Amino acid sequence: MQATTATTLREQYVSVAGFRLRVLTAGQGPTVLLLHGFVVSADDWIPTIQTLAAAGFQAIAPDALGFGASDKPGGAAYTLRRYADLNAGLLQSFGVERAMVVGHSMGGKHALATTILHPQRVERLVIADSEGFMQLPLFMRKGGALPFLGEALVSLSAFPFVVRMQLRAAFANPDRYITPELIARGTATLGNPEIRRTMVSLSRYYDANDLRGSGLWSRLAEVTQPTMIIWGAEDRLFPVRCAYEAKRMLPHARLEIIPNCGHFPMIEAADQFHRLLLEFLR
């Protein structure tokens, strides 16, 4: 049998509220729950998981319902409240009473919902380039509600040249990070019929996944846990003005803007992101 260490990355499947979730874990110590962004998976957090484990934390990173290798029930299953309940249930399944919660992009919105709806579970909060602080284009909010339009738009997004365009918008220095392998992975993900069904469902039931539409926007003032907002200064998906809107809604939060960085600070500015994260969590 191969020996394991505290920093060994482990993959397992956990049943929460009747849904099967893929979860990556590593480390021992205070727990950090890592919530990924739209379309991607917990794999985006692997360097962060390893960094946290080496620093004496237990990192838990699930594939969100509808993404990665977790269940994809479709329909009206995807709501901010359900994601919050699943995050709280996942912590309970690991025997964790309270955790520090880190959310990127869509995961930032899920982290906020978890903090509002299950405050007893959240000790500290970090949101990075978070969704929820700007209005998305109409076709993203309503495309799934119109016959054939949602599926047509989602199908278009899977073409390699469209994947390349989306990735170029995600990085301040795209030529350094965009590889043929990354484009191929993005094309395969967006070409997956189940992932596409998730995307259409999220559009069709957008209000239930929106901070404002779900009624959680007016409750952001209930977030009193120590909070840090991290943002890439060159984020073209959720521009840096969204960071200042997040700061306005979470006035006690610490705001850190990372220069020469796009939408994925844990990838494009990994050293600075991890330094800020560890400093804050400690």
mmCIF file of C-alpha atoms in Angstrom:
data_model
loop_
_atom_site.group_PDB
_atom_site.id
_atom_site.type_symbol
_atom_site.label_atom_id
_atom_site.label_comp_id
_atom_site.label_asym_id
_atom_site.label_seq_id
_atom_site.Cartn_x
_atom_site.Cartn_y
_atom_site.Cartn_z
ATOM 1 C CA MET A 1 0.000 0.000 0.000
ATOM 2 C CA GLN A 2 1.317 3.440 -0.926
ATOM 3 C CA ALA A 3 2.011 5.674 2.065
ATOM 4 C CA THR A 4 0.050 8.897 2.298
ATOM 5 C CA THR A 5 1.069 12.216 3.763
ATOM 6 C CA ALA A 6 -0.892 15.168 5.118
ATOM 7 C CA THR A 7 -0.615 16.871 1.722
ATOM 8 C CA THR A 8 -1.759 13.889 -0.380
ATOM 9 C CA LEU A 9 -4.653 14.835 -2.649
ATOM 10 C CA ARG A 10 -7.637 12.545 -2.134
ATOM 11 C CA GLU A 11 -10.692 12.141 -4.368
ATOM 12 C CA GLN A 12 -13.939 10.718 -3.027
ATOM 13 C CA TYR A 13 -17.679 10.781 -3.595
ATOM 14 C CA VAL A 14 -20.008 11.967 -0.849
ATOM 15 C CA SER A 15 -23.801 11.747 -0.727
ATOM 16 C CA VAL A 16 -25.443 14.938 0.543
ATOM 17 C CA ALA A 17 -29.238 15.382 0.580
ATOM 18 C CA GLY A 18 -29.591 12.603 -1.991
ATOM 19 C CA PHE A 19 -27.006 14.043 -4.409
ATOM 20 C CA ARG A 20 -23.618 12.472 -5.149
ATOM 21 C CA LEU A 21 -20.803 15.017 -5.065
ATOM 22 C CA ARG A 22 -17.199 14.526 -6.114
ATOM 23 C CA VAL A 23 -14.879 16.031 -3.512
ATOM 24 C CA LEU A 24 -11.124 16.669 -3.435
ATOM 25 C CA THR A 25 -9.485 16.884 -0.008
ATOM 26 C CA ALA A 26 -6.031 17.164 1.501
ATOM 27 C CA GLY A 27 -4.429 18.103 4.773
ATOM 28 C CA GLN A 28 -5.302 18.192 8.444
ATOM 29 C CA GLY A 29 -6.224 21.090 10.703
ATOM 30 C CA PRO A 30 -8.733 23.955 10.466
ATOM 31 C CA THR A 31 -11.060 23.383 7.524
ATOM 32 C CA VAL A 32 -11.194 25.520 4.388
ATOM 33 C CA LEU A 33 -14.084 24.906 1.977
ATOM 34 C CA LEU A 34 -13.174 25.868 -1.609
ATOM 35 C CA LEU A 35 -16.012 26.617 -4.056
ATOM 36 C CA HIS A 36 -15.216 26.788 -7.774
ATOM 37 C CA GLY A 37 -16.639 28.940 -10.553
ATOM 38 C CA PHE A 38 -18.993 28.452 -13.488
ATOM 39 C CA VAL A 39 -18.505 25.435 -15.810
ATOM 40 C CA VAL A 40 -15.150 24.423 -14.265
ATOM 41 C CA SER A 41 -14.579 21.998 -11.365
ATOM 42 C CA ALA A 42 -12.698 21.519 -8.110
ATOM 43 C CA ASP A 43 -9.604 20.734 -10.206
ATOM 44 C CA ASP A 44 -9.018 24.481 -10.579
ATOM 45 C CA TRP A 45 -8.301 24.526 -6.841
ATOM 46 C CA ILE A 46 -5.656 21.763 -6.817
ATOM 47 C CA PRO A 47 -2.641 24.101 -6.316
ATOM 48 C CA THR A 48 -4.587 25.930 -3.586
ATOM 49 C CA ILE A 49 -5.595 22.645 -1.923
ATOM 50 C CA GLN A 50 -1.953 21.584 -1.833
ATOM 51 C CA THR A 51 -0.829 24.978 -0.544
ATOM 52 C CA LEU A 52 -3.390 24.924 2.257
ATOM 53 C CA ALA A 53 -2.543 21.342 3.217
ATOM 54 C CA ALA A 54 1.160 22.159 3.412
ATOM 55 C CA ALA A 55 0.318 25.126 5.662
ATOM 56 C CA GLY A 56 -1.603 23.037 8.183
ATOM 57 C CA PHE A 57 -5.189 23.289 6.961
ATOM 58 C CA GLN A 58 -7.718 20.705 5.821
ATOM 59 C CA ALA A 59 -8.937 21.700 2.349
ATOM 60 C CA ILE A 60 -12.280 20.432 1.023
ATOM 61 C CA ALA A 61 -13.192 21.251 -2.593
ATOM 62 C CA PRO A 62 -16.393 19.816 -4.108
ATOM 63 C CA ASP A 63 -17.494 19.774 -7.712
ATOM 64 C CA ALA A 64 -20.647 21.890 -7.487
ATOM 65 C CA LEU A 65 -23.943 20.202 -8.252
ATOM 66 C CA GLY A 66 -24.336 20.162 -12.046
ATOM 67 C CA PHE A 67 -20.599 20.416 -12.772
ATOM 68 C CA GLY A 68 -17.490 18.284 -12.883
ATOM 69 C CA ALA A 69 -18.234 14.701 -11.859
ATOM 70 C CA SER A 70 -20.994 15.570 -9.381
ATOM 71 C CA ASP A 71 -24.642 14.721 -10.065
ATOM 72 C CA LYS A 72 -26.399 16.757 -12.750
ATOM 73 C CA PRO A 73 -30.139 16.572 -12.030
ATOM 74 C CA GLY A 74 -31.095 19.472 -14.304
ATOM 75 C CA GLY A 75 -34.371 21.380 -14.193
ATOM 76 C CA ALA A 76 -35.054 23.569 -11.188
ATOM 77 C CA ALA A 77 -32.557 21.739 -8.968
ATOM 78 C CA TYR A 78 -30.034 24.559 -9.081
ATOM 79 C CA THR A 79 -30.743 27.402 -6.675
ATOM 80 C CA LEU A 80 -28.549 29.472 -4.386
ATOM 81 C CA ARG A 81 -30.404 28.040 -1.411
ATOM 82 C CA ARG A 82 -29.750 24.474 -2.525
ATOM 83 C CA TYR A 83 -26.074 25.148 -3.102
ATOM 84 C CA ALA A 84 -25.853 26.728 0.366
ATOM 85 C CA ASP A 85 -27.633 23.756 1.940
ATOM 86 C CA LEU A 86 -25.366 21.300 0.106
ATOM 87 C CA ASN A 87 -22.249 23.150 1.284
ATOM 88 C CA ALA A 88 -23.479 23.062 4.885
ATOM 89 C CA GLY A 89 -24.435 19.394 4.517
ATOM 90 C CA LEU A 90 -21.039 18.557 3.025
ATOM 91 C CA LEU A 91 -19.280 20.072 6.034
ATOM 92 C CA GLN A 92 -21.542 18.086 8.325
ATOM 93 C CA SER A 93 -20.716 14.883 6.461
ATOM 94 C CA PHE A 94 -17.021 15.523 7.200
ATOM 95 C CA GLY A 95 -17.803 16.211 10.862
ATOM 96 C CA VAL A 96 -16.894 19.895 10.504
ATOM 97 C CA GLU A 97 -18.837 22.358 12.658
ATOM 98 C CA ARG A 98 -17.294 25.560 11.271
ATOM 99 C CA ALA A 99 -15.114 26.240 8.257
ATOM 100 C CA MET A 100 -13.432 29.076 6.461
ATOM 101 C CA VAL A 101 -15.157 29.404 3.075
ATOM 102 C CA VAL A 102 -13.431 30.554 -0.129
ATOM 103 C CA GLY A 103 -15.441 31.086 -3.316
ATOM 104 C CA HIS A 104 -14.276 32.068 -6.794
ATOM 105 C CA SER A 105 -16.596 33.565 -9.458
ATOM 106 C CA MET A 106 -19.888 31.599 -9.251
ATOM 107 C CA GLY A 107 -18.449 29.997 -6.121
ATOM 108 C CA GLY A 108 -18.223 33.440 -4.527
ATOM 109 C CA LYS A 109 -21.980 33.772 -4.877
ATOM 110 C CA HIS A 110 -22.399 30.292 -3.389
ATOM 111 C CA ALA A 111 -20.062 31.219 -0.520
ATOM 112 C CA LEU A 112 -22.123 34.324 0.250
ATOM 113 C CA ALA A 113 -25.359 32.321 0.202
ATOM 114 C CA THR A 114 -23.831 29.725 2.525
ATOM 115 C CA THR A 115 -22.688 32.439 4.929
ATOM 116 C CA ILE A 116 -26.112 34.111 5.003
ATOM 117 C CA LEU A 117 -28.204 30.948 5.263
ATOM 118 C CA HIS A 118 -25.862 28.902 7.468
ATOM 119 C CA PRO A 119 -23.890 31.530 9.420
ATOM 120 C CA GLN A 120 -23.058 29.078 12.197
ATOM 121 C CA ARG A 121 -21.028 27.047 9.694
ATOM 122 C CA VAL A 122 -18.816 29.902 8.449
ATOM 123 C CA GLU A 123 -15.902 31.250 10.457
ATOM 124 C CA ARG A 124 -14.247 33.405 7.794
ATOM 125 C CA LEU A 125 -15.164 34.277 4.213
ATOM 126 C CA VAL A 126 -13.098 34.982 1.095
ATOM 127 C CA ILE A 127 -14.621 35.830 -2.281
ATOM 128 C CA ALA A 128 -12.462 36.188 -5.393
ATOM 129 C CA ASP A 129 -13.682 37.827 -8.617
ATOM 130 C CA SER A 130 -17.161 36.900 -7.464
ATOM 131 C CA GLU A 131 -20.311 36.710 -9.506
ATOM 132 C CA GLY A 132 -23.299 38.602 -8.128
ATOM 133 C CA PHE A 133 -22.145 42.204 -8.268
ATOM 134 C CA MET A 134 -23.083 43.066 -11.842
ATOM 135 C CA GLN A 135 -26.056 42.281 -14.060
ATOM 136 C CA LEU A 136 -25.259 39.549 -16.571
ATOM 137 C CA PRO A 137 -26.292 39.911 -20.228
ATOM 138 C CA LEU A 138 -29.935 39.193 -21.005
ATOM 139 C CA PHE A 139 -29.150 36.101 -23.094
ATOM 140 C CA MET A 140 -27.416 34.532 -20.071
ATOM 141 C CA ARG A 141 -30.277 35.366 -17.731
ATOM 142 C CA LYS A 142 -33.160 34.471 -20.053
ATOM 143 C CA GLY A 143 -31.736 32.347 -22.855
ATOM 144 C CA GLY A 144 -32.860 29.122 -21.226
ATOM 145 C CA ALA A 145 -36.424 30.404 -20.959
ATOM 146 C CA LEU A 146 -36.776 30.787 -24.737
ATOM 147 C CA PRO A 147 -37.355 27.682 -26.891
ATOM 148 C CA PHE A 148 -34.153 26.453 -28.540
ATOM 149 C CA LEU A 149 -32.276 29.714 -27.860
ATOM 150 C CA GLY A 150 -30.549 28.543 -24.695
ATOM 151 C CA GLU A 151 -29.362 25.267 -26.209
ATOM 152 C CA ALA A 152 -28.221 27.011 -29.394
ATOM 153 C CA LEU A 153 -26.143 29.538 -27.449
ATOM 154 C CA VAL A 154 -24.644 26.841 -25.253
ATOM 155 C CA SER A 155 -23.820 24.705 -28.305
ATOM 156 C CA LEU A 156 -22.055 27.669 -29.906
ATOM 157 C CA SER A 157 -19.924 28.121 -26.785
ATOM 158 C CA ALA A 158 -18.353 24.684 -27.320
ATOM 159 C CA PHE A 159 -16.624 25.566 -30.605
ATOM 160 C CA PRO A 160 -12.852 25.741 -30.069
ATOM 161 C CA PHE A 161 -12.568 29.282 -31.452
ATOM 162 C CA VAL A 162 -15.276 30.441 -29.007
ATOM 163 C CA VAL A 163 -13.551 28.625 -26.135
ATOM 164 C CA ARG A 164 -10.335 30.388 -27.100
ATOM 165 C CA MET A 165 -12.100 33.775 -27.087
ATOM 166 C CA GLN A 166 -13.585 33.099 -23.650
ATOM 167 C CA LEU A 167 -10.235 32.044 -22.244
ATOM 168 C CA ARG A 168 -8.507 35.101 -23.688
ATOM 169 C CA ALA A 169 -11.049 37.247 -21.849
ATOM 170 C CA ALA A 170 -10.333 35.405 -18.606
ATOM 171 C CA PHE A 171 -6.599 36.148 -18.372
ATOM 172 C CA ALA A 172 -4.656 39.392 -18.311
ATOM 173 C CA ASN A 173 -1.766 37.525 -19.931
ATOM 174 C CA PRO A 174 -3.531 34.934 -22.075
ATOM 175 C CA ASP A 175 -0.536 33.864 -24.164
ATOM 176 C CA ARG A 176 1.165 32.637 -21.003
ATOM 177 C CA TYR A 177 -1.722 30.454 -19.827
ATOM 178 C CA ILE A 178 -3.769 29.378 -22.835
ATOM 179 C CA THR A 179 -2.474 26.121 -24.267
ATOM 180 C CA PRO A 180 -3.931 23.709 -26.836
ATOM 181 C CA GLU A 181 -4.563 21.328 -23.924
ATOM 182 C CA LEU A 182 -6.568 23.975 -22.044
ATOM 183 C CA ILE A 183 -8.641 24.743 -25.143
ATOM 184 C CA ALA A 184 -9.260 21.028 -25.691
ATOM 185 C CA ARG A 185 -10.356 20.619 -22.061
ATOM 186 C CA GLY A 186 -12.705 23.587 -22.310
ATOM 187 C CA THR A 187 -14.145 22.299 -25.592
ATOM 188 C CA ALA A 188 -14.765 18.860 -24.082
ATOM 189 C CA THR A 189 -16.418 20.360 -20.995
ATOM 190 C CA LEU A 190 -18.715 22.659 -22.951
ATOM 191 C CA GLY A 191 -19.483 19.864 -25.382
ATOM 192 C CA ASN A 192 -20.690 17.577 -22.592
ATOM 193 C CA PRO A 193 -24.514 17.288 -22.983
ATOM 194 C CA GLU A 194 -25.051 17.127 -19.212
ATOM 195 C CA ILE A 195 -22.960 20.256 -18.591
ATOM 196 C CA ARG A 196 -24.879 22.022 -21.347
ATOM 197 C CA ARG A 197 -28.135 20.990 -19.709
ATOM 198 C CA THR A 198 -26.890 22.495 -16.444
ATOM 199 C CA MET A 199 -26.057 25.762 -18.210
ATOM 200 C CA VAL A 200 -29.505 25.958 -19.810
ATOM 201 C CA SER A 201 -31.181 25.195 -16.469
ATOM 202 C CA LEU A 202 -29.206 27.919 -14.698
ATOM 203 C CA SER A 203 -30.345 30.387 -17.341
ATOM 204 C CA ARG A 204 -33.949 29.230 -17.258
ATOM 205 C CA TYR A 205 -34.131 29.557 -13.458
ATOM 206 C CA TYR A 206 -31.765 32.488 -13.230
ATOM 207 C CA ASP A 207 -33.638 34.418 -10.532
ATOM 208 C CA ALA A 208 -33.269 31.534 -8.083
ATOM 209 C CA ASN A 209 -29.497 31.691 -8.703
ATOM 210 C CA ASP A 210 -29.167 35.465 -8.486
ATOM 211 C CA LEU A 211 -28.414 37.305 -5.241
ATOM 212 C CA ARG A 212 -31.108 39.848 -6.035
ATOM 213 C CA GLY A 213 -33.674 37.481 -7.511
ATOM 214 C CA SER A 214 -33.326 35.056 -4.599
ATOM 215 C CA GLY A 215 -33.802 37.802 -2.008
ATOM 216 C CA LEU A 216 -30.303 37.377 -0.576
ATOM 217 C CA TRP A 217 -28.962 40.716 -1.827
ATOM 218 C CA SER A 218 -30.821 42.601 0.888
ATOM 219 C CA ARG A 219 -29.338 40.226 3.461
ATOM 220 C CA LEU A 220 -25.664 40.833 2.647
ATOM 221 C CA ALA A 221 -25.516 43.084 5.713
ATOM 222 C CA GLU A 222 -25.978 39.911 7.777
ATOM 223 C CA VAL A 223 -22.465 38.824 6.792
ATOM 224 C CA THR A 224 -20.472 39.825 9.872
ATOM 225 C CA GLN A 225 -17.738 37.196 9.694
ATOM 226 C CA PRO A 226 -14.225 38.443 8.898
ATOM 227 C CA THR A 227 -14.276 38.802 5.116
ATOM 228 C CA MET A 228 -11.715 39.408 2.384
ATOM 229 C CA ILE A 229 -12.445 40.328 -1.238
ATOM 230 C CA ILE A 230 -9.710 39.508 -3.792
ATOM 231 C CA TRP A 231 -9.961 40.749 -7.396
ATOM 232 C CA GLY A 232 -7.827 40.769 -10.503
ATOM 233 C CA ALA A 233 -7.366 44.340 -11.681
ATOM 234 C CA GLU A 234 -7.617 43.241 -15.324
ATOM 235 C CA ASP A 235 -10.665 40.967 -14.951
ATOM 236 C CA ARG A 236 -12.689 41.426 -18.161
ATOM 237 C CA LEU A 237 -15.476 39.024 -17.136
ATOM 238 C CA PHE A 238 -16.376 40.768 -13.873
ATOM 239 C CA PRO A 239 -14.578 44.127 -14.098
ATOM 240 C CA VAL A 240 -12.831 45.564 -11.074
ATOM 241 C CA ARG A 241 -15.720 47.975 -10.493
ATOM 242 C CA CYS A 242 -17.566 44.899 -9.199
ATOM 243 C CA ALA A 243 -14.947 44.594 -6.458
ATOM 244 C CA TYR A 244 -15.832 48.071 -5.233
ATOM 245 C CA GLU A 245 -19.539 47.230 -5.380
ATOM 246 C CA ALA A 246 -18.819 44.142 -3.284
ATOM 247 C CA LYS A 247 -16.893 46.318 -0.831
ATOM 248 C CA ARG A 248 -19.830 48.740 -0.683
ATOM 249 C CA MET A 249 -22.214 45.899 0.169
ATOM 250 C CA LEU A 250 -19.734 44.322 2.598
ATOM 251 C CA PRO A 251 -18.245 47.473 4.148
ATOM 252 C CA HIS A 252 -16.312 45.667 6.883
ATOM 253 C CA ALA A 253 -14.493 43.481 4.333
ATOM 254 C CA ARG A 254 -10.824 43.811 3.448
ATOM 255 C CA LEU A 255 -10.332 44.491 -0.268
ATOM 256 C CA GLU A 256 -7.234 43.364 -2.169
ATOM 257 C CA ILE A 257 -6.798 44.231 -5.871
ATOM 258 C CA ILE A 258 -4.089 42.217 -7.639
ATOM 259 C CA PRO A 259 -2.462 44.126 -10.536
ATOM 260 C CA ASN A 260 -1.794 42.559 -13.953
ATOM 261 C CA CYS A 261 -4.226 39.753 -13.150
ATOM 262 C CA GLY A 262 -7.470 38.626 -14.765
ATOM 263 C CA HIS A 263 -10.389 36.497 -13.607
ATOM 264 C CA PHE A 264 -8.367 33.605 -12.129
ATOM 265 C CA PRO A 265 -6.040 35.043 -9.463
ATOM 266 C CA MET A 266 -5.346 31.597 -7.968
ATOM 267 C CA ILE A 267 -3.828 30.655 -11.347
ATOM 268 C CA GLU A 268 -2.484 33.889 -12.826
ATOM 269 C CA ALA A 269 -1.181 35.381 -9.558
ATOM 270 C CA ALA A 270 -0.875 32.188 -7.537
ATOM 271 C CA ASP A 271 1.946 33.320 -5.242
ATOM 272 C CA GLN A 272 0.252 36.584 -4.281
ATOM 273 C CA PHE A 273 -3.178 34.987 -4.017
ATOM 274 C CA HIS A 274 -1.933 32.223 -1.731
ATOM 275 C CA ARG A 275 0.062 34.655 0.387
ATOM 276 C CA LEU A 276 -3.014 36.826 0.932
ATOM 277 C CA LEU A 277 -5.190 33.788 1.582
ATOM 278 C CA LEU A 278 -2.878 32.197 4.157
ATOM 279 C CA GLU A 279 -2.280 35.502 5.911
ATOM 280 C CA PHE A 280 -6.018 36.078 6.224
ATOM 281 C CA LEU A 281 -6.967 32.544 7.242
ATOM 282 C CA ARG A 282 -4.332 32.469 9.950
#
